[in-house]
Short mmCIF file of C-alpha atoms in Angstrom, two decimals:
data_model
loop_
_atom_site.label_atom_id
_atom_site.label_comp_id
_atom_site.label_asym_id
_atom_site.label_seq_id
_atom_site.Cartn_x
_atom_site.Cartn_y
_atom_site.Cartn_z
CA MET A 258 -15.81 -0.72 -42.95
CA ASN A 259 -16.15 -4.46 -43.46
CA PRO A 260 -19.93 -4.93 -43.02
CA ARG A 261 -19.87 -8.61 -41.99
CA THR A 262 -17.18 -8.21 -39.34
CA THR A 263 -18.65 -4.97 -38.05
CA ILE A 264 -22.19 -6.34 -37.75
CA ALA A 265 -21.01 -9.53 -36.01
CA THR A 266 -18.95 -7.49 -33.56
CA ILE A 267 -21.81 -5.10 -32.83
CA VAL A 268 -24.17 -8.01 -32.14
CA ILE A 269 -21.69 -9.55 -29.68
CA ILE A 270 -21.21 -6.22 -27.89
CA LEU A 271 -24.95 -5.56 -27.70
CA LEU A 272 -25.52 -8.98 -26.17
CA ALA A 273 -22.80 -8.32 -23.63
CA LEU A 274 -24.23 -4.90 -22.79
CA TRP A 275 -27.75 -6.33 -22.45
CA ALA A 276 -26.61 -9.18 -20.19
CA GLY A 277 -24.43 -6.92 -18.06
CA THR A 278 -27.09 -4.23 -17.69
CA PHE A 279 -30.22 -6.25 -17.02
CA HIS A 280 -28.78 -9.53 -15.71
CA ASN A 281 -25.51 -8.45 -14.12
CA GLN A 282 -25.48 -10.91 -11.21
CA LEU A 283 -26.49 -13.82 -13.43
CA SER A 284 -23.82 -12.82 -15.97
CA ALA A 285 -21.16 -12.68 -13.27
CA ARG A 286 -22.09 -16.19 -12.08
CA HIS A 287 -22.02 -17.60 -15.61
CA ILE A 288 -18.63 -16.01 -16.34
CA SER A 289 -17.25 -17.43 -13.10
CA THR A 290 -18.64 -20.88 -13.94
CA ILE A 291 -17.04 -20.83 -17.39
CA ARG A 292 -13.69 -19.90 -15.91
CA THR A 293 -13.87 -22.69 -13.31
CA ALA A 294 -14.66 -25.26 -16.00
CA LEU A 295 -11.79 -24.10 -18.22
CA ASN A 296 -9.10 -23.92 -15.52
CA PRO A 297 -7.86 -27.57 -15.64
CA PHE A 298 -7.37 -27.31 -19.41
CA LEU A 299 -5.85 -23.82 -19.41
CA GLU A 300 -3.36 -24.66 -16.66
CA TRP A 301 -1.33 -26.68 -19.15
CA TYR A 302 -2.53 -25.32 -22.51
CA TYR A 303 -1.57 -21.71 -21.83
CA VAL A 304 1.74 -22.85 -20.31
CA ALA A 305 2.66 -24.84 -23.42
CA LEU A 306 1.61 -22.08 -25.83
CA VAL A 307 3.43 -19.28 -24.03
CA ALA A 308 6.58 -21.38 -23.59
CA PHE A 309 6.68 -22.12 -27.32
CA LEU A 310 6.17 -18.46 -28.23
CA LEU A 311 9.06 -17.37 -25.99
CA PHE A 312 11.55 -19.76 -27.59
CA PHE A 313 10.15 -19.10 -31.05
CA MET A 314 10.67 -15.33 -30.74
CA VAL A 315 14.22 -15.78 -29.45
CA TRP A 316 14.96 -17.98 -32.46
CA LEU A 317 13.52 -15.40 -34.87
CA GLY A 318 15.69 -12.71 -33.30
CA ILE A 319 18.99 -14.59 -33.45
CA GLY A 320 18.45 -17.23 -36.14
CA ARG A 321 18.74 -17.24 -39.91
CA PHE A 322 15.93 -14.71 -40.40
CA LYS A 323 17.29 -12.05 -38.02
CA ASN A 324 18.09 -9.64 -40.89
CA VAL A 325 14.67 -9.85 -42.56
CA ARG A 326 13.12 -6.40 -42.48
CA LEU A 327 9.49 -5.49 -41.77
CA GLY A 328 9.18 -3.71 -45.08
CA GLY A 329 11.48 -3.21 -48.06
CA ASP A 330 15.16 -4.16 -47.79
CA ASP A 331 16.18 -0.51 -47.88
CA GLU A 332 13.35 0.79 -45.71
CA ARG A 333 14.14 2.57 -42.46
CA PRO A 334 12.09 2.80 -39.24
CA GLU A 335 9.23 5.28 -39.24
CA PHE A 336 9.73 6.40 -35.61
CA THR A 337 12.82 7.06 -33.51
CA PHE A 338 13.84 4.39 -31.00
CA PHE A 339 12.69 6.49 -28.03
CA SER A 340 9.24 7.22 -29.50
CA TRP A 341 8.91 3.57 -30.51
CA VAL A 342 9.69 2.24 -27.02
CA ALA A 343 7.51 4.86 -25.32
CA MET A 344 4.49 4.02 -27.46
CA LEU A 345 4.77 0.23 -27.25
CA PHE A 346 5.25 0.28 -23.48
CA ALA A 347 2.47 2.78 -22.79
CA ALA A 348 -0.02 0.83 -24.88
CA GLY A 349 1.30 -2.54 -23.72
CA THR A 350 1.41 -2.89 -19.94
CA GLY A 351 1.41 0.62 -18.54
CA VAL A 352 -1.98 0.34 -16.82
CA GLY A 353 -1.37 -3.22 -15.67
CA ILE A 354 1.90 -2.66 -13.84
CA LEU A 355 0.48 0.44 -12.18
CA PHE A 356 -2.26 -1.72 -10.70
CA TRP A 357 -0.16 -4.79 -9.82
CA ALA A 358 3.30 -3.34 -9.03
CA VAL A 359 2.49 -3.28 -5.31
CA ALA A 360 -0.57 -5.51 -5.06
CA GLN A 361 0.95 -8.64 -6.60
CA PRO A 362 4.23 -8.70 -4.58
CA ILE A 363 2.25 -8.15 -1.37
CA LEU A 364 -0.24 -10.92 -2.18
CA GLN A 365 2.53 -13.34 -3.19
CA PHE A 366 4.49 -12.33 -0.08
CA GLN A 367 1.70 -13.67 2.09
CA GLU A 368 1.28 -17.02 0.37
CA ASN A 369 2.47 -18.88 -2.71
CA PRO A 370 3.27 -22.57 -3.45
CA PHE A 371 7.04 -21.99 -3.74
CA ILE A 372 7.75 -21.07 -0.11
CA GLY A 373 7.34 -22.84 3.19
CA SER A 374 5.78 -19.92 5.05
CA GLY A 375 4.73 -16.43 4.10
CA MET A 376 5.80 -13.03 5.42
CA SER A 377 9.49 -14.06 5.55
CA PRO A 378 12.64 -12.64 3.87
CA GLU A 379 12.66 -15.66 1.53
CA ALA A 380 9.02 -15.00 0.68
CA ALA A 381 9.88 -11.42 -0.34
CA THR A 382 12.42 -12.57 -2.93
CA VAL A 383 10.11 -15.26 -4.29
CA ALA A 384 7.23 -12.78 -4.46
CA MET A 385 9.32 -10.46 -6.64
CA ARG A 386 10.42 -13.38 -8.83
CA LEU A 387 6.84 -14.45 -9.48
CA THR A 388 5.77 -10.88 -10.26
CA TYR A 389 8.64 -10.48 -12.73
CA PHE A 390 7.64 -13.79 -14.30
CA HIS A 391 4.06 -12.71 -14.96
CA TRP A 392 5.14 -9.31 -16.35
CA GLY A 393 8.38 -10.21 -18.08
CA LEU A 394 9.71 -12.04 -21.11
CA ASN A 395 6.95 -14.65 -21.41
CA GLY A 396 4.15 -12.13 -21.67
CA TRP A 397 6.01 -9.84 -24.05
CA ALA A 398 6.74 -12.85 -26.27
CA ILE A 399 2.98 -13.10 -26.90
CA PHE A 400 2.74 -9.44 -27.91
CA ALA A 401 5.92 -9.69 -29.98
CA PHE A 402 4.77 -12.72 -31.97
CA VAL A 403 1.36 -11.31 -32.91
CA ALA A 404 2.90 -7.94 -33.78
CA LEU A 405 5.70 -9.41 -35.89
CA SER A 406 3.30 -11.68 -37.80
CA MET A 407 0.98 -8.84 -38.76
CA ALA A 408 3.83 -6.44 -39.57
CA TYR A 409 5.62 -9.05 -41.71
CA PHE A 410 2.64 -9.90 -43.91
CA SER A 411 1.47 -6.30 -44.16
CA PHE A 412 4.70 -4.37 -44.73
CA ARG A 413 6.72 -7.00 -46.55
CA HIS A 414 3.98 -8.61 -48.64
CA ASN A 415 1.49 -5.73 -48.99
CA LEU A 416 -1.42 -7.49 -47.29
CA PRO A 417 -3.88 -5.58 -45.09
CA LEU A 418 -2.75 -4.87 -41.51
CA THR A 419 -5.19 -7.34 -39.96
CA VAL A 420 -4.96 -10.69 -38.19
CA ARG A 421 -6.42 -12.56 -41.17
CA SER A 422 -3.37 -11.70 -43.28
CA ALA A 423 -1.19 -13.99 -41.13
CA LEU A 424 -3.25 -16.95 -42.37
CA TYR A 425 -2.69 -16.20 -46.06
CA PRO A 426 -0.08 -18.98 -46.50
CA PHE A 427 -2.73 -21.55 -45.53
CA PHE A 428 -5.90 -20.22 -47.11
CA GLY A 429 -4.78 -17.86 -49.85
CA GLU A 430 -7.45 -15.50 -51.18
CA ARG A 431 -10.08 -17.16 -48.99
CA VAL A 432 -8.87 -15.01 -46.09
CA ARG A 433 -10.63 -12.09 -47.79
CA GLY A 434 -13.98 -13.86 -47.41
CA PRO A 435 -16.09 -15.24 -44.53
CA LEU A 436 -13.17 -17.23 -43.10
CA GLY A 437 -11.13 -14.08 -42.63
CA ASP A 438 -14.16 -12.30 -41.18
CA ILE A 439 -14.41 -14.95 -38.45
CA VAL A 440 -10.73 -14.54 -37.60
CA ASP A 441 -10.96 -10.75 -37.38
CA THR A 442 -14.17 -10.96 -35.34
CA LEU A 443 -12.41 -13.16 -32.78
CA ALA A 444 -9.53 -10.69 -32.70
CA VAL A 445 -11.88 -7.76 -32.10
CA PHE A 446 -13.76 -9.77 -29.48
CA GLY A 447 -10.59 -10.43 -27.47
CA THR A 448 -9.39 -6.86 -27.97
CA ILE A 449 -12.58 -5.20 -26.78
CA PHE A 450 -12.96 -7.31 -23.65
CA GLY A 451 -9.25 -7.15 -22.88
CA ILE A 452 -9.23 -3.36 -23.07
CA ALA A 453 -12.48 -3.06 -21.12
CA THR A 454 -11.07 -5.29 -18.37
CA THR A 455 -7.87 -3.27 -18.05
CA LEU A 456 -9.76 0.01 -18.12
CA GLY A 457 -11.98 -1.33 -15.34
CA LEU A 458 -8.94 -2.20 -13.18
CA GLY A 459 -7.35 1.18 -13.87
CA VAL A 460 -10.53 3.11 -13.07
CA GLN A 461 -10.88 1.27 -9.77
CA GLN A 462 -7.29 2.15 -8.88
CA MET A 463 -7.77 5.78 -9.91
CA ASN A 464 -10.86 5.92 -7.69
CA SER A 465 -8.73 4.71 -4.75
CA GLY A 466 -6.17 7.39 -5.52
CA LEU A 467 -8.79 10.14 -5.55
CA GLN A 468 -10.10 8.81 -2.25
CA GLN A 469 -6.60 8.85 -0.75
CA VAL A 470 -5.71 12.35 -1.98
CA PHE A 471 -9.00 14.22 -2.00
CA GLY A 472 -11.15 12.14 0.34
CA LEU A 473 -13.70 11.21 -2.34
CA ASP A 474 -15.77 8.13 -1.59
CA ALA A 475 -15.11 4.96 -3.56
CA SER A 476 -18.30 4.32 -5.51
CA VAL A 477 -19.49 2.90 -8.79
CA ARG A 478 -20.97 6.30 -9.70
CA LEU A 479 -17.56 7.97 -9.40
CA GLN A 480 -15.95 5.18 -11.40
CA LEU A 481 -18.49 5.61 -14.19
CA SER A 482 -17.76 9.36 -14.24
CA ILE A 483 -14.02 8.68 -14.47
CA THR A 484 -14.63 6.23 -17.32
CA ALA A 485 -16.66 8.79 -19.27
CA ILE A 486 -14.01 11.52 -18.88
CA ILE A 487 -11.11 9.24 -19.82
CA MET A 488 -12.84 7.85 -22.90
CA ALA A 489 -13.81 11.35 -24.06
CA ILE A 490 -10.17 12.47 -23.89
CA ALA A 491 -8.98 9.22 -25.46
CA THR A 492 -11.41 9.54 -28.35
CA ALA A 493 -10.29 13.12 -29.01
CA SER A 494 -6.68 11.92 -28.97
CA VAL A 495 -7.24 9.03 -31.37
CA VAL A 496 -9.08 11.33 -33.79
CA SER A 497 -5.86 13.36 -34.08
CA GLY A 498 -3.95 10.25 -35.18
CA VAL A 499 -0.87 8.27 -34.15
CA ARG A 500 1.73 10.88 -35.05
CA ARG A 501 0.16 13.57 -32.88
CA GLY A 502 -2.16 12.54 -30.05
CA VAL A 503 -1.01 8.97 -29.36
CA ARG A 504 2.72 9.70 -29.70
CA ILE A 505 2.66 12.88 -27.60
CA LEU A 506 0.64 11.28 -24.78
CA SER A 507 2.88 8.19 -24.79
CA GLU A 508 6.04 10.26 -24.51
CA MET A 509 4.48 12.43 -21.78
CA ASN A 510 3.56 9.54 -19.50
CA PHE A 511 6.93 7.90 -20.22
CA TRP A 512 8.72 10.95 -18.79
CA LEU A 513 6.25 11.13 -15.90
CA SER A 514 6.98 7.46 -15.17
CA ILE A 515 10.71 8.22 -15.03
CA ALA A 516 9.99 11.06 -12.58
CA MET A 517 8.02 8.72 -10.29
CA VAL A 518 10.70 6.03 -10.44
CA SER A 519 13.31 8.63 -9.50
CA PHE A 520 11.14 9.83 -6.59
CA ILE A 521 10.78 6.31 -5.14
CA LEU A 522 14.49 5.58 -5.60
CA LEU A 523 15.62 8.79 -3.89
CA PHE A 524 13.09 9.00 -1.05
CA GLY A 525 12.50 5.29 -0.48
CA PRO A 526 14.81 2.69 1.11
CA THR A 527 17.39 3.12 -1.65
CA GLN A 528 20.00 0.56 -0.57
CA TYR A 529 17.35 -2.09 0.06
CA LEU A 530 15.65 -1.43 -3.28
CA ILE A 531 18.84 -1.71 -5.32
CA GLY A 532 19.82 -4.91 -3.54
CA LEU A 533 16.34 -6.42 -3.87
CA ILE A 534 16.14 -5.64 -7.60
CA LEU A 535 19.52 -7.25 -8.27
CA GLU A 536 18.79 -10.30 -6.13
CA SER A 537 15.26 -10.89 -7.38
CA THR A 538 16.31 -10.34 -11.02
CA GLY A 539 19.00 -13.01 -10.65
CA ASP A 540 16.47 -15.28 -8.98
CA TYR A 541 14.05 -14.68 -11.86
CA LEU A 542 16.63 -15.44 -14.56
CA GLN A 543 17.82 -18.54 -12.68
CA ASN A 544 14.30 -19.97 -12.37
CA ILE A 545 12.64 -18.74 -15.58
CA LEU A 546 12.82 -22.13 -17.30
CA ALA A 547 11.20 -23.99 -14.40
CA MET A 548 8.51 -21.31 -14.01
CA THR A 549 7.79 -21.27 -17.74
CA PHE A 550 6.86 -24.96 -17.70
CA HIS A 551 5.21 -25.04 -14.26
CA THR A 552 1.65 -26.43 -14.50
CA ASN A 553 0.88 -26.97 -10.79
CA VAL A 554 -0.19 -30.54 -11.63
CA THR A 555 1.29 -32.01 -8.41
CA ARG A 556 -0.48 -29.53 -6.14
CA GLY A 557 -4.14 -29.20 -5.31
CA ASP A 558 -4.28 -25.42 -4.76
CA GLN A 559 -5.73 -22.76 -7.04
CA TRP A 560 -2.61 -20.62 -7.38
CA GLN A 561 -1.95 -21.52 -11.01
CA ALA A 562 -5.52 -20.75 -12.06
CA GLN A 563 -5.71 -17.51 -10.09
CA TRP A 564 -2.38 -16.12 -11.26
CA THR A 565 -0.62 -17.70 -14.24
CA VAL A 566 -3.80 -18.64 -16.13
CA PHE A 567 -5.22 -15.17 -15.57
CA PHE A 568 -2.08 -13.34 -16.68
CA TRP A 569 -1.47 -15.50 -19.76
CA GLY A 570 -5.14 -15.03 -20.66
CA TRP A 571 -4.78 -11.28 -20.14
CA TRP A 572 -1.71 -11.10 -22.40
CA ILE A 573 -3.41 -13.22 -25.10
CA ALA A 574 -6.63 -11.17 -24.97
CA TRP A 575 -4.61 -7.98 -25.39
CA SER A 576 -2.32 -9.43 -28.08
CA PRO A 577 -4.40 -8.50 -31.17
CA PHE A 578 -4.74 -4.96 -29.83
CA VAL A 579 -1.15 -4.43 -28.65
CA GLY A 580 0.21 -6.59 -31.46
CA MET A 581 -1.43 -4.50 -34.16
CA PHE A 582 -0.40 -1.27 -32.47
CA ILE A 583 3.23 -2.42 -32.17
CA ALA A 584 3.11 -3.58 -35.78
CA ARG A 585 1.76 -0.20 -36.84
CA ILE A 586 4.72 1.64 -35.28
CA SER A 587 7.45 -0.92 -36.17
CA ARG A 588 7.67 -0.60 -39.93
CA GLY A 589 11.23 -0.70 -41.23
CA ARG A 590 12.81 -2.64 -38.33
CA THR A 591 14.61 -5.96 -38.77
CA PHE A 592 13.56 -9.10 -36.90
CA ARG A 593 16.64 -8.70 -34.69
CA GLU A 594 15.84 -5.08 -33.80
CA PHE A 595 12.18 -5.89 -33.29
CA VAL A 596 12.69 -8.89 -31.00
CA ALA A 597 15.40 -7.18 -28.95
CA GLY A 598 13.29 -4.05 -28.53
CA VAL A 599 9.94 -5.66 -27.80
CA LEU A 600 11.25 -8.40 -25.51
CA LEU A 601 14.12 -6.82 -23.61
CA VAL A 602 13.42 -3.11 -23.22
CA PRO A 603 9.87 -3.31 -21.77
CA THR A 604 10.93 -6.24 -19.54
CA LEU A 605 13.83 -4.21 -18.13
CA ILE A 606 11.57 -1.22 -17.50
CA THR A 607 9.01 -3.49 -15.84
CA ILE A 608 11.62 -5.05 -13.54
CA VAL A 609 12.81 -1.63 -12.39
CA TRP A 610 9.27 -0.31 -11.87
CA ILE A 611 7.96 -3.32 -9.96
CA GLY A 612 11.22 -3.65 -8.04
CA LEU A 613 11.02 -0.08 -6.78
CA PHE A 614 7.32 0.13 -5.93
CA GLY A 615 6.85 -3.48 -4.84
CA GLY A 616 10.17 -3.41 -2.99
CA THR A 617 9.15 -0.28 -1.08
CA ALA A 618 5.96 -1.98 0.06
CA LEU A 619 7.83 -5.13 1.11
CA HIS A 620 10.42 -3.11 3.04
CA HIS A 621 7.74 -1.18 4.87
CA GLU A 622 5.90 -4.40 5.73
CA GLN A 623 9.04 -6.17 7.01
CA PHE A 624 11.00 -3.36 8.63
CA GLY A 625 8.51 -0.52 9.01
CA ALA A 626 5.14 0.02 10.64
CA GLY A 627 3.38 -2.43 8.33
CA GLY A 628 -0.29 -2.16 7.44
CA ILE A 629 0.04 -2.56 3.66
CA VAL A 630 -1.00 -6.22 3.77
CA ALA A 631 -4.16 -5.29 5.65
CA ALA A 632 -4.89 -2.45 3.21
CA VAL A 633 -4.48 -4.75 0.20
CA GLU A 634 -6.80 -7.35 1.70
CA GLN A 635 -9.43 -4.66 2.20
CA ASP A 636 -9.07 -2.98 -1.22
CA ILE A 637 -6.52 -4.31 -3.69
CA ALA A 638 -6.79 -1.19 -5.85
CA SER A 639 -5.46 0.99 -3.00
CA ALA A 640 -2.10 -0.81 -2.71
CA LEU A 641 -0.04 1.73 -4.63
CA PHE A 642 -1.37 4.78 -2.81
CA VAL A 643 -1.14 3.18 0.63
CA THR A 644 2.53 2.46 -0.08
CA ILE A 645 3.22 6.06 -1.07
CA GLU A 646 1.40 7.32 2.03
CA ALA A 647 3.40 4.88 4.21
CA MET A 648 6.63 6.60 3.13
CA ASN A 649 5.52 9.39 5.50
CA LEU A 650 7.01 12.28 3.55
CA GLY A 651 4.25 14.76 4.34
CA VAL A 652 3.40 17.06 1.48
CA PHE A 653 5.74 15.13 -0.84
CA SER A 654 3.67 11.98 -0.35
CA THR A 655 0.53 13.93 -1.27
CA MET A 656 2.22 15.37 -4.37
CA ALA A 657 3.45 11.92 -5.36
CA SER A 658 -0.06 10.48 -4.97
CA MET A 659 -1.45 13.27 -7.17
CA ALA A 660 1.22 12.55 -9.77
CA MET A 661 0.27 8.86 -9.69
CA VAL A 662 -3.39 9.72 -10.27
CA LEU A 663 -2.33 11.76 -13.29
CA LEU A 664 -0.07 8.94 -14.50
CA ILE A 665 -2.86 6.38 -14.23
CA CYS A 666 -5.12 8.75 -16.15
CA THR A 667 -2.60 9.21 -18.99
CA TYR A 668 -1.92 5.48 -19.23
CA LEU A 669 -5.63 4.76 -19.37
CA ILE A 670 -6.02 7.34 -22.12
CA THR A 671 -3.13 5.97 -24.21
CA SER A 672 -4.42 2.40 -23.81
CA ALA A 673 -7.95 3.42 -24.73
CA ASN A 674 -7.03 5.51 -27.77
CA ALA A 675 -4.61 2.89 -29.09
CA GLY A 676 -7.29 0.23 -28.57
CA THR A 677 -9.89 2.31 -30.37
CA LEU A 678 -7.54 2.82 -33.31
CA VAL A 679 -6.79 -0.91 -33.51
CA ILE A 680 -10.45 -1.93 -33.41
CA ASN A 681 -11.21 0.45 -36.26
CA THR A 682 -8.20 -0.76 -38.23
CA ILE A 683 -9.35 -4.39 -38.02
CA LEU A 684 -12.96 -3.57 -38.88
CA SER A 685 -11.91 -1.41 -41.82
CA GLY A 686 -9.89 -4.22 -43.39
CA GLY A 687 -6.46 -2.91 -42.38
CA ASP A 688 -6.88 0.81 -43.06
CA THR A 689 -4.44 2.55 -40.67
CA GLU A 690 -6.40 5.82 -40.99
CA PRO A 691 -10.03 4.76 -40.35
CA PRO A 692 -12.88 7.31 -40.60
CA THR A 693 -13.23 9.78 -37.73
CA ALA A 694 -16.87 8.91 -37.13
CA HIS A 695 -15.99 5.26 -36.52
CA ARG A 696 -13.23 6.20 -34.08
CA ILE A 697 -15.75 8.18 -32.05
CA LEU A 698 -18.34 5.39 -32.23
CA TRP A 699 -16.00 2.69 -30.93
CA GLY A 700 -14.65 4.99 -28.24
CA ALA A 701 -18.21 5.27 -26.95
CA VAL A 702 -18.70 1.48 -27.19
CA LEU A 703 -15.58 0.85 -25.10
CA ALA A 704 -16.80 3.33 -22.49
CA LEU A 705 -20.19 1.58 -22.29
CA LEU A 706 -18.71 -1.90 -22.01
CA THR A 707 -16.23 -0.84 -19.32
CA SER A 708 -19.07 0.76 -17.37
CA VAL A 709 -21.14 -2.43 -17.59
CA LEU A 710 -18.24 -4.53 -16.29
CA LEU A 711 -17.76 -2.12 -13.39
CA VAL A 712 -21.45 -2.38 -12.51
CA ALA A 713 -21.58 -6.16 -12.99
CA GLY A 714 -18.96 -7.03 -10.43
CA GLY A 715 -15.52 -6.56 -9.01
CA LEU A 716 -12.06 -7.83 -9.77
CA GLU A 717 -12.99 -11.50 -10.04
CA THR A 718 -15.59 -10.84 -12.73
CA LEU A 719 -13.09 -8.78 -14.71
CA GLN A 720 -10.48 -11.53 -14.47
CA SER A 721 -12.92 -14.24 -15.51
CA THR A 722 -14.08 -12.14 -18.46
CA VAL A 723 -10.60 -11.68 -19.89
CA ILE A 724 -9.77 -15.40 -19.57
CA ALA A 725 -12.97 -16.39 -21.39
CA ALA A 726 -12.28 -13.84 -24.13
CA ALA A 727 -8.69 -15.00 -24.64
CA LEU A 728 -9.30 -18.68 -25.38
CA PRO A 729 -10.81 -18.28 -28.90
CA PHE A 730 -7.97 -16.05 -30.04
CA SER A 731 -5.34 -18.43 -28.67
CA LEU A 732 -6.47 -20.91 -31.34
CA ILE A 733 -5.87 -18.25 -34.00
CA ILE A 734 -2.36 -17.74 -32.60
CA VAL A 735 -1.63 -21.44 -33.19
CA LEU A 736 -2.64 -21.04 -36.85
CA MET A 737 -0.56 -17.86 -37.13
CA ILE A 738 2.53 -19.76 -35.98
CA GLY A 739 2.11 -22.23 -38.84
CA GLY A 740 1.44 -19.46 -41.35
CA LEU A 741 4.55 -17.50 -40.42
CA LEU A 742 6.75 -20.60 -40.50
CA ARG A 743 5.44 -21.52 -43.93
CA ALA A 744 6.09 -18.03 -45.26
CA LEU A 745 9.58 -17.76 -43.78
CA ASN A 746 10.54 -21.14 -45.23
CA HIS A 747 10.69 -19.44 -48.62
CA GLU A 748 11.93 -16.06 -47.46
CA ARG A 749 15.10 -15.04 -49.25
CA PHE A 750 18.04 -14.12 -47.10
CA ALA A 751 18.01 -10.45 -46.18
CA ALA A 752 20.16 -8.33 -48.50
CA ARG A 753 23.51 -7.66 -46.88
CA LYS A 754 26.93 -7.22 -48.44
CA GLY A 755 28.83 -10.48 -48.74
CA LEU A 756 25.77 -12.68 -48.16
CA ARG A 757 23.37 -14.37 -50.53
CA THR A 758 20.15 -12.52 -51.28
CA GLU A 759 18.33 -15.73 -52.22
CA ALA A 760 18.22 -19.17 -50.67
CA PRO A 761 20.31 -21.76 -52.58
CA ARG A 762 18.32 -23.75 -55.16
CA GLU A 763 18.93 -26.15 -58.03
CA PRO A 764 19.09 -24.37 -61.42
CA TRP A 765 16.48 -26.64 -63.03
CA ILE A 766 13.83 -26.02 -60.36
CA ASP A 767 11.08 -23.54 -61.19
CA LEU A 768 12.62 -22.39 -64.47
CA ASP A 769 9.45 -20.68 -65.66
CA ASP A 770 9.88 -17.73 -63.33
CA ALA A 771 13.50 -18.37 -62.27
CA GLY A 772 12.82 -17.69 -58.63
CA GLN A 773 11.30 -14.30 -59.37
CA LYS A 774 8.27 -14.76 -57.15
CA SER A 775 7.73 -15.59 -53.49
CA THR A 776 5.88 -18.92 -53.30
CA TRP A 777 4.89 -21.65 -50.92
CA ARG A 778 5.44 -25.13 -52.34
CA ARG A 779 4.10 -28.51 -51.44
CA THR A 780 5.90 -31.33 -53.25
CA SER A 781 4.31 -34.75 -53.76
CA ALA A 782 6.73 -37.66 -53.31
CA ARG A 783 4.63 -40.29 -55.12
CA SER A 784 7.09 -40.47 -57.97
CA LEU A 785 10.64 -39.27 -58.49
CA ARG A 786 9.88 -38.82 -62.17
CA LYS A 787 6.77 -36.66 -61.63
CA ARG A 788 6.79 -33.71 -59.30
CA ARG A 789 3.61 -31.87 -58.66
CA LEU A 790 4.00 -28.34 -57.34
CA SER A 791 1.05 -26.53 -55.81
CA ARG A 792 1.50 -22.84 -55.23
CA GLU A 793 -0.17 -20.11 -53.22
CA ARG A 794 1.30 -16.74 -54.10
CA LEU A 795 1.63 -13.73 -51.91
CA PRO A 796 1.22 -10.27 -53.40
CA SER A 797 4.38 -9.19 -55.21
CA HIS A 798 7.00 -7.29 -53.31
CA ALA A 799 9.58 -5.20 -55.11
CA HIS A 800 13.11 -4.84 -53.83
CA LYS A 801 16.49 -3.84 -55.22
CA THR A 802 19.33 -6.27 -55.69
CA GLU A 803 22.91 -5.35 -54.98
CA SER A 804 23.39 -4.40 -58.63
CA GLY A 805 20.61 -1.83 -58.35
CA GLU A 806 18.10 -3.66 -60.53
CA GLU A 807 14.53 -3.81 -59.29
CA LYS A 808 13.31 -7.32 -58.68
CA THR A 809 9.85 -8.68 -57.84
CA MET A 810 9.62 -11.30 -55.11
#
């Protein structure tokens, strides 16, 4: 393990545990104060950053670099497409959409700045549009960029699978020293608090489900017990590795998710749900550009800070964790395959999931007996289970609620074990198979931190924590954008029959190595007669030309 990064991370976690355990109310107030002070800045900064990342990823997927492969030119994907999608979705937003699939549409249905009055048919469509926006293409663009950057530098240029590697074009070998340690520490910081926040939300929702099904009281003690059990199972899973524990659990909850979607579609208001999904999806696609650049600057309400700032902060805080995990399972895929898979497939699944569960709640509130709005206002974590109970299917509702409790549990486990693996990978300098003892240690640390956040406060404290944790890493993302652009500027064209395998160049340029090495160049224009080339070389990467000869790039 990298001693400097590990020690710095442990110190930060110990301080957080100490503050949350002995000064929990004071900590909650300070976190809330920090969030309030940052909101005016984040309302436009996060909007600009996320908008750029969305367009940047689309360009990478369809532009001149679409055939560049995350690995050797002849390398093939490590996992099948189904396993790949199941793992990236389970580790990405599985827990989040379980919590918000009903709660967010119901809350937006009551009030949002884009409607005249709440609780109307128009408000239902807008509520679905806003929920899709916060869980759709924009958020997945953040995950996709961080994942592609790490995978590109690691698998194509043989650098360690860590965040610091994405800054190699700027700083060269200095990324292996203290500068790189700071970058990785910020990545671990955002990862740990992002995972702990999501685990806290999931545990609260699971507690509500157990209360609904088995009549257990909602209490912090029960939530701490749930946290301990989940983290124990997650740690055992991550010890077994990605190919066994993580993959099997991801595929299991993927199939269970399909079963629950089928249940809602068959036993819910089917015609209404299909129509609402189609209409709200069209509304989302029609308004995505305006929503992407919306900063709420002309309004005086707190909607932007409470929703968009929180969700963009949540995605950014999770991006080193999910990004590294997606990178780990995406070796061998081209930019085009990667962008299409990471952006489109999870977004489509999310639209269907939220459309069915959120649409069922909206239908019941508008045309049924109602009561879901009141239940959400009382306990936001109970929204999903109240909706299932409102379907009034007797024993089938009870069975569905039990299945949802199990699904939440499996998603929490997959998120926790993937997060534990990522934390260890960063701290071990990119080793994708970190020592077992360290996996167990960091599983216990995540359990402790989640427990402290649950004790310290409710949903607002968790939201404020993730926003504060995301800001430092967002600055690293800005540097990563520049590093990737600088590297791709000298990327040869991907080998494909009938196309060039190298970018065009003048024959008298760089004669000493005849284009044999991948370089970044900065040319001084002081004199046309003297050209000064400064170079920062990446590790060599061997590939085969069309003639079969092995070439070093």
